Amino acid sequence: MTPSELYFHISRSLENGGIEDSRFEAMCITEHITGMKLQRLLLERSEIDKSKLTEADKLIRKRILGEPLQYLLGEWEFYGLPFYVGEGVLIPRADTETLAELAVEEAKKNGYYRILDLCSGTGCIACAVEAHVPDADITAVEISDKAVSYLKRNIQLNKSKVKILKEDVLKSETAEKFKNADMILCNPPYLTKEDMQNLQLEVQSEPESALFGGDDGLFFYRNITNIWKNVLSAGGMLVYEIGMGQESDVAEILKENGFNNITYKKDLSGITRVVSGIKG
Ligand code: GLN
Protein backbone atom coordinates (compact mmCIF):
# COMPACT_ATOMS: atom_id res chain seq x y z
CA MET A 1 0.00 0.00 0.00
CA THR A 2 1.30 3.46 -0.88
CA PRO A 3 0.86 6.49 1.40
CA SER A 4 -1.82 7.89 -0.91
CA GLU A 5 -3.73 4.59 -0.81
CA LEU A 6 -3.50 4.76 2.97
CA TYR A 7 -4.95 8.29 2.87
CA PHE A 8 -7.89 7.22 0.69
CA HIS A 9 -8.47 4.14 2.88
CA ILE A 10 -8.63 6.34 6.01
CA SER A 11 -10.82 8.93 4.32
CA ARG A 12 -13.33 6.32 3.07
CA SER A 13 -13.42 4.50 6.41
CA LEU A 14 -14.05 7.71 8.34
CA GLU A 15 -16.75 8.75 5.89
CA ASN A 16 -18.46 5.36 6.19
CA GLY A 17 -18.19 5.69 9.94
CA GLY A 18 -20.16 8.93 9.85
CA ILE A 19 -17.30 11.39 10.45
CA GLU A 20 -18.36 14.68 8.93
CA ASP A 21 -15.03 16.18 7.91
CA SER A 22 -13.56 12.85 6.82
CA ARG A 23 -11.05 14.24 4.28
CA PHE A 24 -9.54 16.76 6.65
CA GLU A 25 -9.31 14.20 9.45
CA ALA A 26 -7.84 11.60 7.08
CA MET A 27 -5.19 14.15 6.11
CA CYS A 28 -4.32 14.76 9.78
CA ILE A 29 -4.16 11.03 10.57
CA THR A 30 -2.14 10.10 7.46
CA GLU A 31 0.34 12.91 8.06
CA HIS A 32 0.65 11.81 11.68
CA ILE A 33 1.30 8.18 10.75
CA THR A 34 3.63 8.70 7.79
CA GLY A 35 5.36 11.87 8.98
CA MET A 36 4.81 13.34 5.50
CA LYS A 37 2.71 16.30 4.40
CA LEU A 38 -0.28 15.48 2.20
CA GLN A 39 1.11 17.14 -0.96
CA ARG A 40 4.17 14.95 -0.67
CA LEU A 41 2.60 11.69 0.35
CA LEU A 42 0.14 11.80 -2.55
CA LEU A 43 3.11 11.62 -4.93
CA GLU A 44 5.07 8.99 -3.02
CA ARG A 45 5.26 5.66 -4.88
CA SER A 46 7.07 3.50 -2.33
CA GLU A 47 5.12 1.05 -0.18
CA ILE A 48 4.47 1.79 3.47
CA ASP A 49 5.20 -0.64 6.26
CA LYS A 50 2.25 -2.92 7.14
CA SER A 51 2.34 -1.70 10.73
CA LYS A 52 1.22 1.73 9.51
CA LEU A 53 -2.02 0.29 8.19
CA THR A 54 -2.59 -1.50 11.50
CA GLU A 55 -1.96 1.75 13.33
CA ALA A 56 -4.34 3.60 11.01
CA ASP A 57 -7.09 1.04 11.54
CA LYS A 58 -6.71 1.37 15.29
CA LEU A 59 -7.07 5.14 15.11
CA ILE A 60 -10.01 4.89 12.70
CA ARG A 61 -11.84 2.56 15.09
CA LYS A 62 -11.30 4.86 18.07
CA ARG A 63 -12.30 7.92 16.08
CA ILE A 64 -15.55 6.32 14.88
CA LEU A 65 -16.35 5.42 18.49
CA GLY A 66 -16.16 9.13 19.31
CA GLU A 67 -12.66 9.79 20.58
CA PRO A 68 -11.62 13.34 19.60
CA LEU A 69 -9.22 13.56 16.66
CA GLN A 70 -6.90 15.75 18.74
CA TYR A 71 -6.46 13.08 21.43
CA LEU A 72 -5.64 10.49 18.76
CA LEU A 73 -2.99 12.73 17.22
CA GLY A 74 -1.64 13.72 20.64
CA GLU A 75 -0.84 17.23 19.47
CA TRP A 76 -2.88 20.21 18.27
CA GLU A 77 -2.11 23.72 17.11
CA PHE A 78 -3.22 26.89 18.88
CA TYR A 79 -2.26 30.41 17.81
CA GLY A 80 0.36 28.91 15.50
CA LEU A 81 2.03 26.94 18.29
CA PRO A 82 2.00 23.18 18.97
CA PHE A 83 0.44 21.75 22.15
CA TYR A 84 0.40 18.21 23.47
CA VAL A 85 -3.12 17.05 24.23
CA GLY A 86 -4.68 13.86 25.49
CA GLU A 87 -7.14 12.35 27.89
CA GLY A 88 -7.58 14.51 30.99
CA VAL A 89 -7.00 17.94 29.46
CA LEU A 90 -9.26 20.31 27.52
CA ILE A 91 -8.37 20.54 23.83
CA PRO A 92 -7.30 24.06 22.76
CA ARG A 93 -10.06 25.51 20.62
CA ALA A 94 -10.02 28.07 17.84
CA ASP A 95 -12.64 30.04 19.85
CA THR A 96 -10.04 30.62 22.55
CA GLU A 97 -7.69 32.28 20.07
CA THR A 98 -10.06 35.26 20.37
CA LEU A 99 -9.00 35.65 24.00
CA ALA A 100 -5.32 35.12 23.23
CA GLU A 101 -5.45 37.73 20.48
CA LEU A 102 -7.13 40.31 22.70
CA ALA A 103 -4.65 39.61 25.51
CA VAL A 104 -1.66 40.09 23.20
CA GLU A 105 -3.06 43.35 21.79
CA GLU A 106 -3.94 44.80 25.20
CA ALA A 107 -0.66 43.74 26.78
CA LYS A 108 1.33 45.42 24.03
CA LYS A 109 -0.82 48.55 23.98
CA ASN A 110 -0.86 49.10 27.75
CA GLY A 111 2.52 47.69 28.68
CA TYR A 112 0.96 44.89 30.74
CA TYR A 113 3.55 42.27 31.56
CA ARG A 114 2.66 40.69 34.93
CA ILE A 115 0.06 38.27 33.68
CA LEU A 116 -1.84 35.37 35.24
CA ASP A 117 -3.64 32.62 33.36
CA LEU A 118 -6.17 30.89 35.61
CA CYS A 119 -7.52 27.39 34.84
CA SER A 120 -4.66 27.07 32.37
CA GLY A 121 -5.20 23.47 31.17
CA THR A 122 -2.73 22.76 28.35
CA GLY A 123 -1.25 26.23 28.87
CA CYS A 124 -2.27 27.29 25.37
CA ILE A 125 -3.29 30.82 26.40
CA ALA A 126 -0.27 31.38 28.64
CA CYS A 127 2.27 30.11 26.08
CA ALA A 128 0.63 31.98 23.17
CA VAL A 129 0.66 35.27 25.06
CA GLU A 130 4.20 34.70 26.34
CA ALA A 131 5.39 34.07 22.79
CA HIS A 132 4.03 37.41 21.57
CA VAL A 133 4.52 39.80 24.47
CA PRO A 134 8.15 40.80 25.04
CA ASP A 135 9.24 40.48 28.69
CA ALA A 136 5.91 39.03 29.79
CA ASP A 137 6.05 37.43 33.23
CA ILE A 138 3.29 34.85 33.12
CA THR A 139 2.12 32.37 35.73
CA ALA A 140 -0.30 29.61 34.80
CA VAL A 141 -2.50 28.38 37.65
CA GLU A 142 -3.96 24.89 37.30
CA ILE A 143 -5.09 22.29 39.81
CA SER A 144 -5.55 19.06 37.84
CA ASP A 145 -2.62 16.60 37.97
CA LYS A 146 -3.19 15.47 34.43
CA ALA A 147 -3.51 19.00 33.07
CA VAL A 148 -0.37 20.10 34.92
CA SER A 149 1.63 17.30 33.31
CA TYR A 150 0.54 18.54 29.87
CA LEU A 151 1.18 22.12 30.92
CA LYS A 152 4.80 21.27 31.87
CA ARG A 153 5.42 19.45 28.61
CA ASN A 154 3.86 22.25 26.59
CA ILE A 155 6.02 24.88 28.24
CA GLN A 156 9.08 22.83 27.28
CA LEU A 157 7.80 22.15 23.79
CA ASN A 158 7.36 25.88 23.19
CA LYS A 159 10.57 26.85 25.01
CA SER A 160 8.34 29.13 27.04
CA LYS A 161 9.16 30.93 30.28
CA VAL A 162 5.64 30.51 31.68
CA LYS A 163 5.70 29.53 35.37
CA ILE A 164 3.29 27.03 36.89
CA LEU A 165 1.42 27.18 40.16
CA LYS A 166 -0.49 24.00 40.95
CA GLU A 167 -3.23 25.35 43.16
CA ASP A 168 -6.97 25.84 43.35
CA VAL A 169 -8.07 29.15 41.82
CA LEU A 170 -11.19 29.06 44.00
CA LYS A 171 -9.16 29.42 47.21
CA SER A 172 -8.34 32.92 48.40
CA GLU A 173 -4.97 31.64 49.70
CA THR A 174 -3.98 31.00 46.08
CA ALA A 175 -4.82 34.57 45.05
CA GLU A 176 -2.97 35.90 48.11
CA LYS A 177 0.30 34.61 46.63
CA PHE A 178 0.09 37.36 44.00
CA LYS A 179 -0.16 41.12 43.90
CA ASN A 180 0.03 43.96 41.38
CA ALA A 181 -0.92 41.84 38.38
CA ASP A 182 -1.50 43.80 35.18
CA MET A 183 -3.77 41.29 33.55
CA ILE A 184 -5.67 38.16 34.56
CA LEU A 185 -6.78 35.81 31.79
CA CYS A 186 -9.19 32.96 32.31
CA ASN A 187 -11.09 30.43 30.24
CA PRO A 188 -13.01 28.77 33.07
CA PRO A 189 -15.44 25.87 32.81
CA TYR A 190 -18.67 27.53 31.73
CA LEU A 191 -21.13 24.95 30.48
CA THR A 192 -24.49 24.76 32.26
CA LYS A 193 -26.13 21.64 33.64
CA GLU A 194 -28.30 21.57 30.55
CA ASP A 195 -25.30 21.94 28.21
CA MET A 196 -23.64 19.00 29.99
CA GLN A 197 -26.62 16.81 29.16
CA ASN A 198 -26.34 17.65 25.48
CA LEU A 199 -22.60 17.35 24.91
CA GLN A 200 -21.33 16.48 21.48
CA LEU A 201 -19.91 12.92 21.49
CA GLU A 202 -16.27 14.05 21.22
CA VAL A 203 -16.63 16.59 24.04
CA GLN A 204 -17.86 13.78 26.32
CA SER A 205 -14.26 12.48 26.28
CA GLU A 206 -12.95 15.74 27.74
CA PRO A 207 -12.69 16.28 31.50
CA GLU A 208 -15.93 17.40 33.12
CA SER A 209 -13.87 19.51 35.51
CA ALA A 210 -12.81 21.67 32.55
CA LEU A 211 -16.33 22.05 31.17
CA PHE A 212 -18.96 22.24 33.88
CA GLY A 213 -19.54 25.71 35.31
CA GLY A 214 -22.31 24.90 37.80
CA ASP A 215 -26.06 24.79 37.15
CA ASP A 216 -26.14 28.19 35.43
CA GLY A 217 -22.57 28.03 34.07
CA LEU A 218 -21.51 31.13 36.03
CA PHE A 219 -20.01 29.60 39.16
CA PHE A 220 -16.39 30.29 38.21
CA TYR A 221 -17.03 33.85 37.00
CA ARG A 222 -18.68 34.78 40.32
CA ASN A 223 -16.00 33.23 42.49
CA ILE A 224 -12.91 34.04 40.47
CA THR A 225 -13.92 37.68 40.03
CA ASN A 226 -14.51 38.04 43.74
CA ILE A 227 -11.37 36.19 44.85
CA TRP A 228 -8.92 37.60 42.29
CA LYS A 229 -10.01 41.24 41.86
CA ASN A 230 -7.65 42.47 44.57
CA VAL A 231 -4.68 40.84 42.88
CA LEU A 232 -4.96 43.30 39.98
CA SER A 233 -3.38 46.76 40.11
CA ALA A 234 -5.73 49.69 39.53
CA GLY A 235 -6.10 49.93 35.76
CA GLY A 236 -5.41 46.21 35.40
CA MET A 237 -7.58 44.06 33.20
CA LEU A 238 -9.58 40.89 33.82
CA VAL A 239 -10.33 38.94 30.65
CA TYR A 240 -12.72 36.00 30.44
CA GLU A 241 -13.70 33.61 27.73
CA ILE A 242 -17.44 33.02 27.93
CA GLY A 243 -20.03 30.64 26.52
CA MET A 244 -22.68 31.71 24.05
CA GLY A 245 -25.10 34.21 25.58
CA GLN A 246 -23.24 34.71 28.87
CA GLU A 247 -22.01 38.25 28.11
CA SER A 248 -24.55 40.26 30.07
CA ASP A 249 -24.37 38.01 33.15
CA VAL A 250 -20.57 38.08 33.18
CA ALA A 251 -20.50 41.86 32.56
CA GLU A 252 -22.87 42.26 35.54
CA ILE A 253 -20.55 40.18 37.75
CA LEU A 254 -17.61 42.35 36.68
CA LYS A 255 -19.49 45.58 37.42
CA GLU A 256 -20.67 44.32 40.82
CA ASN A 257 -17.03 43.72 41.67
CA GLY A 258 -15.90 47.23 40.75
CA PHE A 259 -14.78 46.71 37.15
CA ASN A 260 -15.56 49.27 34.47
CA ASN A 261 -14.81 49.83 30.77
CA ILE A 262 -16.43 46.49 29.98
CA THR A 263 -15.60 45.34 26.44
CA TYR A 264 -16.73 42.43 24.32
CA LYS A 265 -15.05 40.57 21.49
CA LYS A 266 -16.64 38.18 19.03
CA ASP A 267 -15.10 34.94 17.79
CA LEU A 268 -14.81 34.03 14.12
CA SER A 269 -18.37 32.66 14.12
CA GLY A 270 -19.72 36.02 15.31
CA ILE A 271 -20.44 34.79 18.85
CA THR A 272 -19.42 37.09 21.70
CA ARG A 273 -16.62 35.02 23.20
CA VAL A 274 -14.61 37.36 25.39
CA VAL A 275 -15.63 39.85 28.06
CA SER A 276 -13.15 42.09 29.82
CA GLY A 277 -13.19 44.80 32.44
CA ILE A 278 -10.75 47.28 33.94
CA LYS A 279 -10.27 47.43 37.66
CA GLY A 280 -11.37 50.84 38.95
N1 GLN B 1 -15.72 25.81 24.71
C1 GLN B 1 -15.96 24.54 25.35
C2 GLN B 1 -17.13 23.86 24.70
O1 GLN B 1 -18.10 24.47 24.39
C3 GLN B 1 -16.20 24.74 26.81
C4 GLN B 1 -14.92 25.00 27.48
C5 GLN B 1 -15.09 25.75 28.72
O2 GLN B 1 -16.03 25.50 29.49
N2 GLN B 1 -14.22 26.67 28.94
O3 GLN B 1 -17.06 22.68 24.48
mmCIF file of C-alpha atoms and ligand atoms in Angstrom, residues 90 93 95 187-191 203 210-211 241, ligand 1:
data_model
loop_
_atom_site.group_PDB
_atom_site.id
_atom_site.type_symbol
_atom_site.label_atom_id
_atom_site.label_comp_id
_atom_site.label_asym_id
_atom_site.label_seq_id
_atom_site.Cartn_x
_atom_site.Cartn_y
_atom_site.Cartn_z
ATOM 1 C CA LEU A 90 -9.258 20.314 27.523
ATOM 2 C CA ARG A 93 -10.064 25.515 20.622
ATOM 3 C CA ASP A 95 -12.639 30.042 19.851
ATOM 4 C CA ASN A 187 -11.094 30.430 30.241
ATOM 5 C CA PRO A 188 -13.005 28.767 33.067
ATOM 6 C CA PRO A 189 -15.436 25.869 32.815
ATOM 7 C CA TYR A 190 -18.673 27.531 31.734
ATOM 8 C CA LEU A 191 -21.131 24.954 30.479
ATOM 9 C CA VAL A 203 -16.626 16.589 24.041
ATOM 10 C CA ALA A 210 -12.814 21.665 32.545
ATOM 11 C CA LEU A 211 -16.325 22.054 31.169
ATOM 12 C CA GLU A 241 -13.699 33.610 27.726
HETATM 13 N N1 GLN B 1 -15.717 25.809 24.710
HETATM 14 C C1 GLN B 1 -15.959 24.540 25.350
HETATM 15 C C2 GLN B 1 -17.130 23.861 24.703
HETATM 16 O O1 GLN B 1 -18.102 24.472 24.390
HETATM 17 C C3 GLN B 1 -16.201 24.744 26.811
HETATM 18 C C4 GLN B 1 -14.920 25.000 27.479
HETATM 19 C C5 GLN B 1 -15.090 25.750 28.718
HETATM 20 O O2 GLN B 1 -16.029 25.501 29.487
HETATM 21 N N2 GLN B 1 -14.221 26.673 28.941
HETATM 22 O O3 GLN B 1 -17.058 22.681 24.478
#
